[in-house]
mmCIF file of C-alpha atoms and ligand atoms in Angstrom:
data_model
loop_
_atom_site.group_PDB
_atom_site.id
_atom_site.type_symbol
_atom_site.label_atom_id
_atom_site.label_comp_id
_atom_site.label_asym_id
_atom_site.label_seq_id
_atom_site.Cartn_x
_atom_site.Cartn_y
_atom_site.Cartn_z
ATOM 1 C CA UNK A 1 111.687 93.966 99.751
ATOM 2 C CA UNK A 2 111.867 90.403 100.978
ATOM 3 C CA UNK A 3 114.758 88.086 100.216
ATOM 4 C CA UNK A 4 113.175 85.150 98.319
ATOM 5 C CA UNK A 5 115.619 82.723 99.981
ATOM 6 C CA UNK A 6 114.743 83.930 103.474
ATOM 7 C CA UNK A 7 112.352 81.861 105.576
ATOM 8 C CA UNK A 8 111.111 84.917 107.386
ATOM 9 C CA UNK A 9 110.003 88.458 106.592
ATOM 10 C CA UNK A 10 110.062 91.554 108.749
ATOM 11 C CA UNK A 11 106.717 93.148 109.517
ATOM 12 C CA UNK A 12 105.305 95.857 111.759
ATOM 13 C CA UNK A 13 102.595 94.586 114.073
ATOM 14 C CA UNK A 14 100.115 96.229 116.392
ATOM 15 C CA UNK A 15 100.282 93.700 119.276
ATOM 16 C CA UNK A 16 97.054 94.900 120.951
ATOM 17 C CA UNK A 17 94.703 97.909 120.690
ATOM 18 C CA UNK A 18 96.497 101.153 121.577
ATOM 19 C CA UNK A 19 99.911 99.458 121.876
ATOM 20 C CA UNK A 20 102.914 100.884 119.989
ATOM 21 C CA UNK A 21 104.048 99.270 116.735
ATOM 22 C CA UNK A 22 106.543 96.413 117.009
ATOM 23 C CA UNK A 23 108.949 95.238 114.303
ATOM 24 C CA UNK A 24 108.797 91.420 114.252
ATOM 25 C CA UNK A 25 110.084 88.500 112.179
ATOM 26 C CA UNK A 26 107.305 86.388 110.732
ATOM 27 C CA UNK A 27 107.475 83.181 108.738
ATOM 28 C CA UNK A 28 107.269 83.753 104.978
ATOM 29 C CA UNK A 29 103.548 83.519 104.164
ATOM 30 C CA UNK A 30 102.577 80.940 101.513
ATOM 31 C CA UNK A 31 99.761 82.025 99.180
ATOM 32 C CA UNK A 32 96.602 79.921 99.461
ATOM 33 C CA UNK A 33 94.028 79.341 96.699
ATOM 34 C CA UNK A 34 93.320 82.583 94.832
ATOM 35 C CA UNK A 35 96.085 84.476 96.635
ATOM 36 C CA UNK A 36 99.407 85.956 95.605
ATOM 37 C CA UNK A 37 102.342 86.944 97.782
ATOM 38 C CA UNK A 38 103.445 90.504 97.103
ATOM 39 C CA UNK A 39 107.010 91.619 97.851
ATOM 40 C CA UNK A 40 106.191 95.080 99.200
ATOM 41 C CA UNK A 41 108.141 98.018 97.762
ATOM 42 C CA UNK A 42 106.121 100.764 99.427
ATOM 43 C CA UNK A 43 103.116 101.157 101.722
ATOM 44 C CA UNK A 44 101.421 104.461 102.458
ATOM 45 C CA UNK A 45 100.278 105.453 105.939
ATOM 46 C CA UNK A 46 96.602 106.444 106.032
ATOM 47 C CA UNK A 47 94.461 108.021 108.757
ATOM 48 C CA UNK A 48 92.330 104.837 108.617
ATOM 49 C CA UNK A 49 95.313 102.845 109.906
ATOM 50 C CA UNK A 50 94.068 104.165 113.259
ATOM 51 C CA UNK A 51 91.483 101.355 113.061
ATOM 52 C CA UNK A 52 94.216 98.786 113.596
ATOM 53 C CA UNK A 53 96.315 100.968 115.863
ATOM 54 C CA UNK A 54 93.480 101.850 118.261
ATOM 55 C CA UNK A 55 91.181 98.845 117.805
ATOM 56 C CA UNK A 56 88.219 100.883 116.599
ATOM 57 C CA UNK A 57 86.953 98.429 113.961
ATOM 58 C CA UNK A 58 84.635 95.640 115.180
ATOM 59 C CA UNK A 59 86.234 92.884 113.049
ATOM 60 C CA UNK A 60 89.802 93.235 114.357
ATOM 61 C CA UNK A 61 91.915 90.532 115.920
ATOM 62 C CA UNK A 62 95.504 90.918 117.119
ATOM 63 C CA UNK A 63 98.357 90.980 116.418
ATOM 64 C CA UNK A 64 97.598 92.842 113.192
ATOM 65 C CA UNK A 65 99.869 94.260 110.471
ATOM 66 C CA UNK A 66 98.361 97.584 109.292
ATOM 67 C CA UNK A 67 98.589 99.102 105.835
ATOM 68 C CA UNK A 68 96.249 99.410 102.857
ATOM 69 C CA UNK A 69 98.285 101.408 100.323
ATOM 70 C CA UNK A 70 100.481 98.590 99.095
ATOM 71 C CA UNK A 71 102.692 98.545 95.989
ATOM 72 C CA UNK A 72 105.068 95.752 95.082
ATOM 73 C CA UNK A 73 105.679 92.776 92.822
ATOM 74 C CA UNK A 74 104.045 89.375 92.765
ATOM 75 C CA UNK A 75 106.663 86.913 94.017
ATOM 76 C CA UNK A 76 104.555 83.775 94.486
ATOM 77 C CA UNK A 77 101.199 82.683 93.080
ATOM 78 C CA UNK A 78 98.705 80.393 94.823
ATOM 79 C CA UNK A 79 96.557 77.672 93.235
ATOM 80 C CA UNK A 80 93.855 78.868 90.838
ATOM 81 C CA UNK A 81 95.406 82.272 90.059
ATOM 82 C CA UNK A 82 95.504 82.725 86.268
ATOM 83 C CA UNK A 83 95.364 86.497 85.791
ATOM 84 C CA UNK A 84 98.616 87.371 87.577
ATOM 85 C CA UNK A 85 102.100 85.961 87.513
ATOM 86 C CA UNK A 86 105.432 86.300 89.250
ATOM 87 C CA UNK A 87 107.039 89.659 88.547
ATOM 88 C CA UNK A 88 103.786 91.559 87.882
ATOM 89 C CA UNK A 89 103.777 95.028 89.401
ATOM 90 C CA UNK A 90 100.668 95.293 91.557
ATOM 91 C CA UNK A 91 98.914 97.355 94.166
ATOM 92 C CA UNK A 92 96.341 96.655 96.867
ATOM 93 C CA UNK A 93 94.108 99.089 98.735
ATOM 94 C CA UNK A 94 91.446 99.111 101.463
ATOM 95 C CA UNK A 95 89.227 96.528 99.739
ATOM 96 C CA UNK A 96 90.741 93.098 100.402
ATOM 97 C CA UNK A 97 88.035 90.723 99.208
ATOM 98 C CA UNK A 98 84.364 90.078 98.683
ATOM 99 C CA UNK A 99 82.147 87.024 99.135
ATOM 100 C CA UNK A 100 80.364 86.915 95.711
ATOM 101 C CA UNK A 101 77.171 85.648 97.435
ATOM 102 C CA UNK A 102 75.686 88.508 99.540
ATOM 103 C CA UNK A 103 73.047 90.819 98.018
ATOM 104 C CA UNK A 104 75.445 93.648 97.009
ATOM 105 C CA UNK A 105 77.849 91.067 95.476
ATOM 106 C CA UNK A 106 74.989 89.427 93.544
ATOM 107 C CA UNK A 107 74.383 92.880 92.046
ATOM 108 C CA UNK A 108 78.055 93.296 91.162
ATOM 109 C CA UNK A 109 78.606 95.891 93.918
ATOM 110 C CA UNK A 110 81.697 94.139 95.288
ATOM 111 C CA UNK A 111 82.895 97.251 97.076
ATOM 112 C CA UNK A 112 79.648 97.193 99.129
ATOM 113 C CA UNK A 113 80.028 93.502 100.062
ATOM 114 C CA UNK A 114 78.413 92.719 103.419
ATOM 115 C CA UNK A 115 81.324 90.402 104.227
ATOM 116 C CA UNK A 116 84.126 92.490 102.750
ATOM 117 C CA UNK A 117 87.683 91.950 103.921
ATOM 118 C CA UNK A 118 89.891 94.970 104.634
ATOM 119 C CA UNK A 119 93.674 95.093 104.303
ATOM 120 C CA UNK A 120 95.344 95.947 107.575
ATOM 121 C CA UNK A 121 92.075 95.447 109.483
ATOM 122 C CA UNK A 122 90.442 92.027 108.899
ATOM 123 C CA UNK A 123 93.573 90.655 107.182
ATOM 124 C CA UNK A 124 97.210 91.704 107.454
ATOM 125 C CA UNK A 125 98.337 94.639 105.362
ATOM 126 C CA UNK A 126 101.425 96.179 103.852
ATOM 127 C CA UNK A 127 103.616 97.353 106.751
ATOM 128 C CA UNK A 128 105.792 94.346 105.912
ATOM 129 C CA UNK A 129 108.408 93.047 103.485
ATOM 130 C CA UNK A 130 105.791 90.694 102.031
ATOM 131 C CA UNK A 131 102.041 90.242 102.349
ATOM 132 C CA UNK A 132 99.349 87.965 100.951
ATOM 133 C CA UNK A 133 96.699 89.516 98.711
ATOM 134 C CA UNK A 134 93.501 88.053 97.263
ATOM 135 C CA UNK A 135 94.149 88.177 93.514
ATOM 136 C CA UNK A 136 90.579 89.419 92.871
ATOM 137 C CA UNK A 137 91.396 92.820 94.390
ATOM 138 C CA UNK A 138 94.754 93.548 92.750
ATOM 139 C CA UNK A 139 95.423 96.584 90.589
ATOM 140 C CA UNK A 140 98.116 96.673 87.905
ATOM 141 C CA UNK A 141 100.568 99.498 88.636
ATOM 142 C CA UNK A 142 101.977 101.390 85.617
ATOM 143 C CA UNK A 143 105.767 100.984 85.370
ATOM 144 C CA UNK A 144 106.302 104.754 84.986
ATOM 145 C CA UNK A 145 105.093 105.430 88.530
ATOM 146 C CA UNK A 146 107.659 105.352 91.320
ATOM 147 C CA UNK A 147 106.622 102.884 94.066
ATOM 148 C CA UNK A 148 106.579 105.557 96.794
ATOM 149 C CA UNK A 149 104.429 107.794 94.576
ATOM 150 C CA UNK A 150 102.077 104.985 93.553
ATOM 151 C CA UNK A 151 101.376 103.696 97.085
ATOM 152 C CA UNK A 152 99.200 106.594 98.309
ATOM 153 C CA UNK A 153 97.148 106.333 95.121
ATOM 154 C CA UNK A 154 95.818 102.969 96.383
ATOM 155 C CA UNK A 155 93.718 104.712 99.062
ATOM 156 C CA UNK A 156 94.093 108.504 99.155
ATOM 157 C CA UNK A 157 94.215 108.553 95.348
ATOM 158 C CA UNK A 158 91.450 106.139 94.415
ATOM 159 C CA UNK A 159 89.176 107.502 97.151
ATOM 160 C CA UNK A 160 89.307 111.096 95.928
ATOM 161 C CA UNK A 161 89.423 110.179 92.219
ATOM 162 C CA UNK A 162 86.524 107.744 92.508
ATOM 163 C CA UNK A 163 84.410 110.022 94.715
ATOM 164 C CA UNK A 164 84.801 112.905 92.252
ATOM 165 C CA UNK A 165 84.023 110.835 89.157
ATOM 166 C CA UNK A 166 80.821 109.536 90.780
ATOM 167 C CA UNK A 167 79.438 113.034 91.363
ATOM 168 C CA UNK A 168 77.364 114.916 88.775
ATOM 169 C CA UNK A 169 80.045 117.603 88.362
ATOM 170 C CA UNK A 170 80.901 118.504 84.775
ATOM 171 C CA UNK A 171 83.853 120.449 83.368
ATOM 172 C CA UNK A 172 83.635 124.092 84.418
ATOM 173 C CA UNK A 173 81.632 123.356 87.588
ATOM 174 C CA UNK A 174 82.825 124.724 90.914
ATOM 175 C CA UNK A 175 84.371 121.888 92.899
ATOM 176 C CA UNK A 176 85.863 122.502 96.330
ATOM 177 C CA UNK A 177 88.268 120.232 98.139
ATOM 178 C CA UNK A 178 88.043 120.699 101.875
ATOM 179 C CA UNK A 179 91.294 119.800 103.643
ATOM 180 C CA UNK A 180 94.755 120.022 102.042
ATOM 181 C CA UNK A 181 96.354 116.891 103.478
ATOM 182 C CA UNK A 182 97.026 113.325 102.342
ATOM 183 C CA UNK A 183 93.707 112.989 100.515
ATOM 184 C CA UNK A 184 93.076 116.648 99.762
ATOM 185 C CA UNK A 185 96.321 117.365 97.948
ATOM 186 C CA UNK A 186 95.462 114.571 95.511
ATOM 187 C CA UNK A 187 91.795 115.627 95.330
ATOM 188 C CA UNK A 188 92.854 119.116 94.199
ATOM 189 C CA UNK A 189 95.010 117.619 91.438
ATOM 190 C CA UNK A 190 92.158 115.340 90.247
ATOM 191 C CA UNK A 191 89.642 118.215 90.359
ATOM 192 C CA UNK A 192 91.954 120.382 88.270
ATOM 193 C CA UNK A 193 92.679 117.568 85.803
ATOM 194 C CA UNK A 194 88.934 116.810 85.612
ATOM 195 C CA UNK A 195 88.317 120.294 84.217
ATOM 196 C CA UNK A 196 86.627 121.786 87.299
ATOM 197 C CA UNK A 197 87.014 125.295 88.677
ATOM 198 C CA UNK A 198 88.860 124.157 91.763
ATOM 199 C CA UNK A 199 88.689 125.566 95.284
ATOM 200 C CA UNK A 200 90.936 124.497 98.152
ATOM 201 C CA UNK A 201 89.605 125.005 101.688
ATOM 202 C CA UNK A 202 91.989 124.722 104.610
ATOM 203 C CA UNK A 203 92.351 125.972 108.166
ATOM 204 C CA UNK A 204 96.109 126.328 107.495
ATOM 205 C CA UNK A 205 96.730 129.521 105.486
ATOM 206 C CA UNK A 206 100.368 128.467 105.071
ATOM 207 C CA UNK A 207 99.116 125.703 102.741
ATOM 208 C CA UNK A 208 97.865 128.198 100.149
ATOM 209 C CA UNK A 209 101.007 128.194 97.951
ATOM 210 C CA UNK A 210 101.054 124.375 97.866
ATOM 211 C CA UNK A 211 97.306 124.208 97.172
ATOM 212 C CA UNK A 212 97.713 126.596 94.235
ATOM 213 C CA UNK A 213 100.644 124.534 92.966
ATOM 214 C CA UNK A 214 98.446 121.422 93.076
ATOM 215 C CA UNK A 215 96.013 123.290 90.825
ATOM 216 C CA UNK A 216 93.584 125.226 93.038
ATOM 217 C CA UNK A 217 92.103 128.284 91.306
ATOM 218 C CA UNK A 218 90.893 129.668 94.656
ATOM 219 C CA UNK A 219 91.971 129.248 98.264
ATOM 220 C CA UNK A 220 89.614 129.669 101.220
ATOM 221 C CA UNK A 221 91.295 130.210 104.586
ATOM 222 C CA UNK A 222 88.784 128.567 106.917
ATOM 223 C CA UNK A 223 90.662 129.861 109.973
ATOM 224 C CA UNK A 224 89.517 133.405 109.174
ATOM 225 C CA UNK A 225 86.702 133.085 106.606
ATOM 226 C CA UNK A 226 83.406 131.203 106.721
ATOM 227 C CA UNK A 227 83.726 128.486 104.029
ATOM 228 C CA UNK A 228 79.976 128.463 103.256
ATOM 229 C CA UNK A 229 79.962 132.201 102.641
ATOM 230 C CA UNK A 230 83.180 132.056 100.633
ATOM 231 C CA UNK A 231 81.743 129.344 98.355
ATOM 232 C CA UNK A 232 78.534 131.347 97.862
ATOM 233 C CA UNK A 233 80.625 134.363 96.859
ATOM 234 C CA UNK A 234 82.246 132.182 94.198
ATOM 235 C CA UNK A 235 78.789 131.299 92.868
ATOM 236 C CA UNK A 236 78.044 128.228 94.986
ATOM 237 C CA UNK A 237 79.748 124.849 94.924
ATOM 238 C CA UNK A 238 78.462 122.008 92.788
ATOM 239 C CA UNK A 239 80.590 119.568 94.774
ATOM 240 C CA UNK A 240 82.590 119.739 97.970
ATOM 241 C CA UNK A 241 84.949 116.823 98.478
ATOM 242 C CA UNK A 242 85.326 116.681 102.271
ATOM 243 C CA UNK A 243 88.648 115.051 103.088
ATOM 244 C CA UNK A 244 89.372 116.391 106.587
ATOM 245 C CA UNK A 245 87.919 114.070 109.259
ATOM 246 C CA UNK A 246 86.273 116.924 111.160
ATOM 247 C CA UNK A 247 82.499 117.138 111.734
ATOM 248 C CA UNK A 248 82.352 120.935 112.133
ATOM 249 C CA UNK A 249 84.416 121.470 108.991
ATOM 250 C CA UNK A 250 82.042 119.265 106.986
ATOM 251 C CA UNK A 251 78.979 121.081 108.369
ATOM 252 C CA UNK A 252 80.535 124.464 107.579
ATOM 253 C CA UNK A 253 80.571 123.917 103.799
ATOM 254 C CA UNK A 254 76.917 122.835 103.441
ATOM 255 C CA UNK A 255 75.575 126.444 103.229
ATOM 256 C CA UNK A 256 77.971 126.967 100.296
ATOM 257 C CA UNK A 257 76.301 124.346 98.075
ATOM 258 C CA UNK A 258 74.580 125.445 94.881
ATOM 259 C CA UNK A 259 71.317 123.920 93.582
ATOM 260 C CA UNK A 260 71.634 120.124 93.433
ATOM 261 C CA UNK A 261 75.070 120.411 94.996
ATOM 262 C CA UNK A 262 76.603 117.737 97.133
ATOM 263 C CA UNK A 263 79.171 117.205 99.812
ATOM 264 C CA UNK A 264 81.022 113.945 99.161
ATOM 265 C CA UNK A 265 82.450 112.873 102.522
ATOM 266 C CA UNK A 266 85.579 110.717 102.277
ATOM 267 C CA UNK A 267 87.322 111.619 105.548
ATOM 268 C CA UNK A 268 85.414 110.069 108.448
ATOM 269 C CA UNK A 269 85.154 112.100 111.678
ATOM 270 C CA UNK A 270 84.601 110.343 115.000
ATOM 271 C CA UNK A 271 81.614 112.562 115.834
ATOM 272 C CA UNK A 272 78.274 112.853 113.976
ATOM 273 C CA UNK A 273 77.956 115.691 111.449
ATOM 274 C CA UNK A 274 75.187 118.215 112.185
ATOM 275 C CA UNK A 275 73.942 119.763 108.953
ATOM 276 C CA UNK A 276 71.574 122.710 108.343
ATOM 277 C CA UNK A 277 68.632 120.807 106.844
ATOM 278 C CA UNK A 278 66.999 124.061 105.723
ATOM 279 C CA UNK A 279 69.807 124.695 103.278
ATOM 280 C CA UNK A 280 69.711 121.072 102.015
ATOM 281 C CA UNK A 281 65.972 121.388 101.338
ATOM 282 C CA UNK A 282 66.238 124.876 99.834
ATOM 283 C CA UNK A 283 69.044 123.937 97.464
ATOM 284 C CA UNK A 284 68.011 120.290 96.868
ATOM 285 C CA UNK A 285 71.537 119.431 97.890
ATOM 286 C CA UNK A 286 72.893 116.408 99.688
ATOM 287 C CA UNK A 287 75.622 115.122 101.956
ATOM 288 C CA UNK A 288 76.756 111.634 101.019
ATOM 289 C CA UNK A 289 79.656 109.330 101.712
ATOM 290 C CA UNK A 290 82.129 107.603 99.462
ATOM 291 C CA UNK A 291 84.536 104.776 100.298
ATOM 292 C CA UNK A 292 87.607 104.039 98.177
ATOM 293 C CA UNK A 293 87.014 101.530 95.370
ATOM 294 C CA UNK A 294 87.734 98.006 94.156
ATOM 295 C CA UNK A 295 90.879 96.842 92.394
ATOM 296 C CA UNK A 296 89.878 98.081 88.954
ATOM 297 C CA UNK A 297 88.916 101.478 90.369
ATOM 298 C CA UNK A 298 92.415 101.672 91.871
ATOM 299 C CA UNK A 299 93.922 100.762 88.516
ATOM 300 C CA UNK A 300 91.843 103.516 86.864
ATOM 301 C CA UNK A 301 93.193 106.025 89.408
ATOM 302 C CA UNK A 302 96.767 104.807 88.847
ATOM 303 C CA UNK A 303 96.454 104.961 85.057
ATOM 304 C CA UNK A 304 94.879 108.430 85.103
ATOM 305 C CA UNK A 305 97.558 109.650 87.519
ATOM 306 C CA UNK A 306 100.295 108.362 85.211
ATOM 307 C CA UNK A 307 98.566 109.928 82.181
ATOM 308 C CA UNK A 308 98.213 113.372 83.800
ATOM 309 C CA UNK A 309 101.423 113.224 85.840
ATOM 310 C CA UNK A 310 99.548 113.379 89.155
ATOM 311 C CA UNK A 311 101.709 112.306 92.082
ATOM 312 C CA UNK A 312 101.439 112.683 95.827
ATOM 313 C CA UNK A 313 104.065 114.513 97.846
ATOM 314 C CA UNK A 314 105.567 111.955 100.181
ATOM 315 C CA UNK A 315 107.941 111.598 103.093
ATOM 316 C CA UNK A 316 109.516 108.140 103.155
ATOM 317 C CA UNK A 317 110.494 106.031 106.150
ATOM 318 C CA UNK A 318 112.184 102.620 106.544
ATOM 319 C CA UNK A 319 110.066 99.852 108.121
ATOM 320 C CA UNK A 320 111.788 100.356 111.492
ATOM 321 C CA UNK A 321 110.488 103.933 111.577
ATOM 322 C CA UNK A 322 106.827 103.029 111.066
ATOM 323 C CA UNK A 323 106.003 104.702 114.359
ATOM 324 C CA UNK A 324 107.448 108.030 113.199
ATOM 325 C CA UNK A 325 105.693 107.655 109.846
ATOM 326 C CA UNK A 326 102.372 107.111 111.636
ATOM 327 C CA UNK A 327 102.907 109.886 114.211
ATOM 328 C CA UNK A 328 103.667 112.452 111.507
ATOM 329 C CA UNK A 329 100.463 111.437 109.716
ATOM 330 C CA UNK A 330 98.421 111.419 112.945
ATOM 331 C CA UNK A 331 99.639 114.860 114.050
ATOM 332 C CA UNK A 332 99.022 116.328 110.583
ATOM 333 C CA UNK A 333 102.679 117.397 110.342
ATOM 334 C CA UNK A 334 103.522 115.269 107.310
ATOM 335 C CA UNK A 335 103.608 116.979 103.919
ATOM 336 C CA UNK A 336 101.566 115.313 102.541
ATOM 337 C CA UNK A 337 101.744 111.531 102.894
ATOM 338 C CA UNK A 338 103.981 109.197 104.918
ATOM 339 C CA UNK A 339 105.174 106.177 102.961
ATOM 340 C CA UNK A 340 106.989 103.177 104.431
ATOM 341 C CA UNK A 341 109.651 101.556 102.239
ATOM 342 C CA UNK A 342 110.209 98.014 103.638
HETATM 343 ZN ZN1 LIG B 1 93.139 104.744 103.649
HETATM 344 ZN ZN1 LIG B 2 79.546 89.959 99.342
#
C-alpha cells in the first residue's frame, strides 16, 4: 500500500512491447473529475495481461502499468465523485470506463461501449501501490473477503460467474467447465453453487482431486478421452464454459453439446476456432463469447462469492516479483492464480 505522505508510488511498468517488467517510482497520481485514487492491496495476474506485456491490443501506448484485478481502498476522491469516499473498500476489473454516448451506451450496454477503456491496457492498472480508477466502474468489496482472495474475482471471478448466469442453464443441468486454471477453478465453484451437475475437463489428470474439491461431480481427462464423447456419455452438456485459451480444446467440446446447448467462450485463443457446423445445426447449439462485466457485475460476483464462501487459490508475490508472478501464470504452473501484493 502507498504511504499517503509519500510523493511517489512504486509501480511495475512494461516499458515497450515484449520488454520485461520494470519496477519504477512514479509521482503520486492526483484523481481528476470522476476519478478516485485507490491504494492497492492486491492485484491478480491474468492471462489477458499479455496484451500489455506483448503489445497485442491496438489501443496500447507505453510505458503501461498492467493489471485489471485490483482491490484496495479509496485514498483520494476527485471532483464530482459523490458515491464513494475515502476509506471505502473497492475493486476494479477489466472494464475501466464507458463513453455514455455511443449506441451500446445509449442502450445501457456499458460493457459493450465502442469507446470502452480497459485497465492495464488503455489506462494504467493495478501492478502499483496506487492507481486511478473511474468511479463509474468501481465495485464495493465485502469486508469478509481477504484482499488476495478478492482480487482474482474482479476478472477471473466475474467473467465465469457472469458468463454462467447469462446462459439458459437451470439447476440440475449438465454444465462443463473446460480448463482447470485461474478461471476454471472459479467456474467449477460457481457451477456447483449454481445447482448444476458439474463437469471439469482438463488435459492435466493430476488436477482431478483439486477439481473434485472445487465441486466437480465428474472429471474428464482430455489427454486420454475425447471430451465430446465423454459429455455425450453423461447425457450431453447444456453449457460448456470454455476457459482454456486453446482453439482445439474449444472445438473438441462442441460435439458434446445437447439440444440448445452452448459453449460460452471466455478464454481467448490466438487462433480461430474451427467448429463442426453439422453438430451445431443438428443440436441447435451455439458457440458464443462472453467478456467479464461492469462494476456492478463484479460486485455481484464478490457478494455471491462471500455468501457461498467461494475463494480462489492464490500464490502471492511482492511487487518486485511481478515478473515471477506473470511467468508462473504464463507457463500454467501457478495453482491457481498469481496475486501481487504491492
Ligand atoms: Zn483478466
Ligand atoms: Zn460508449
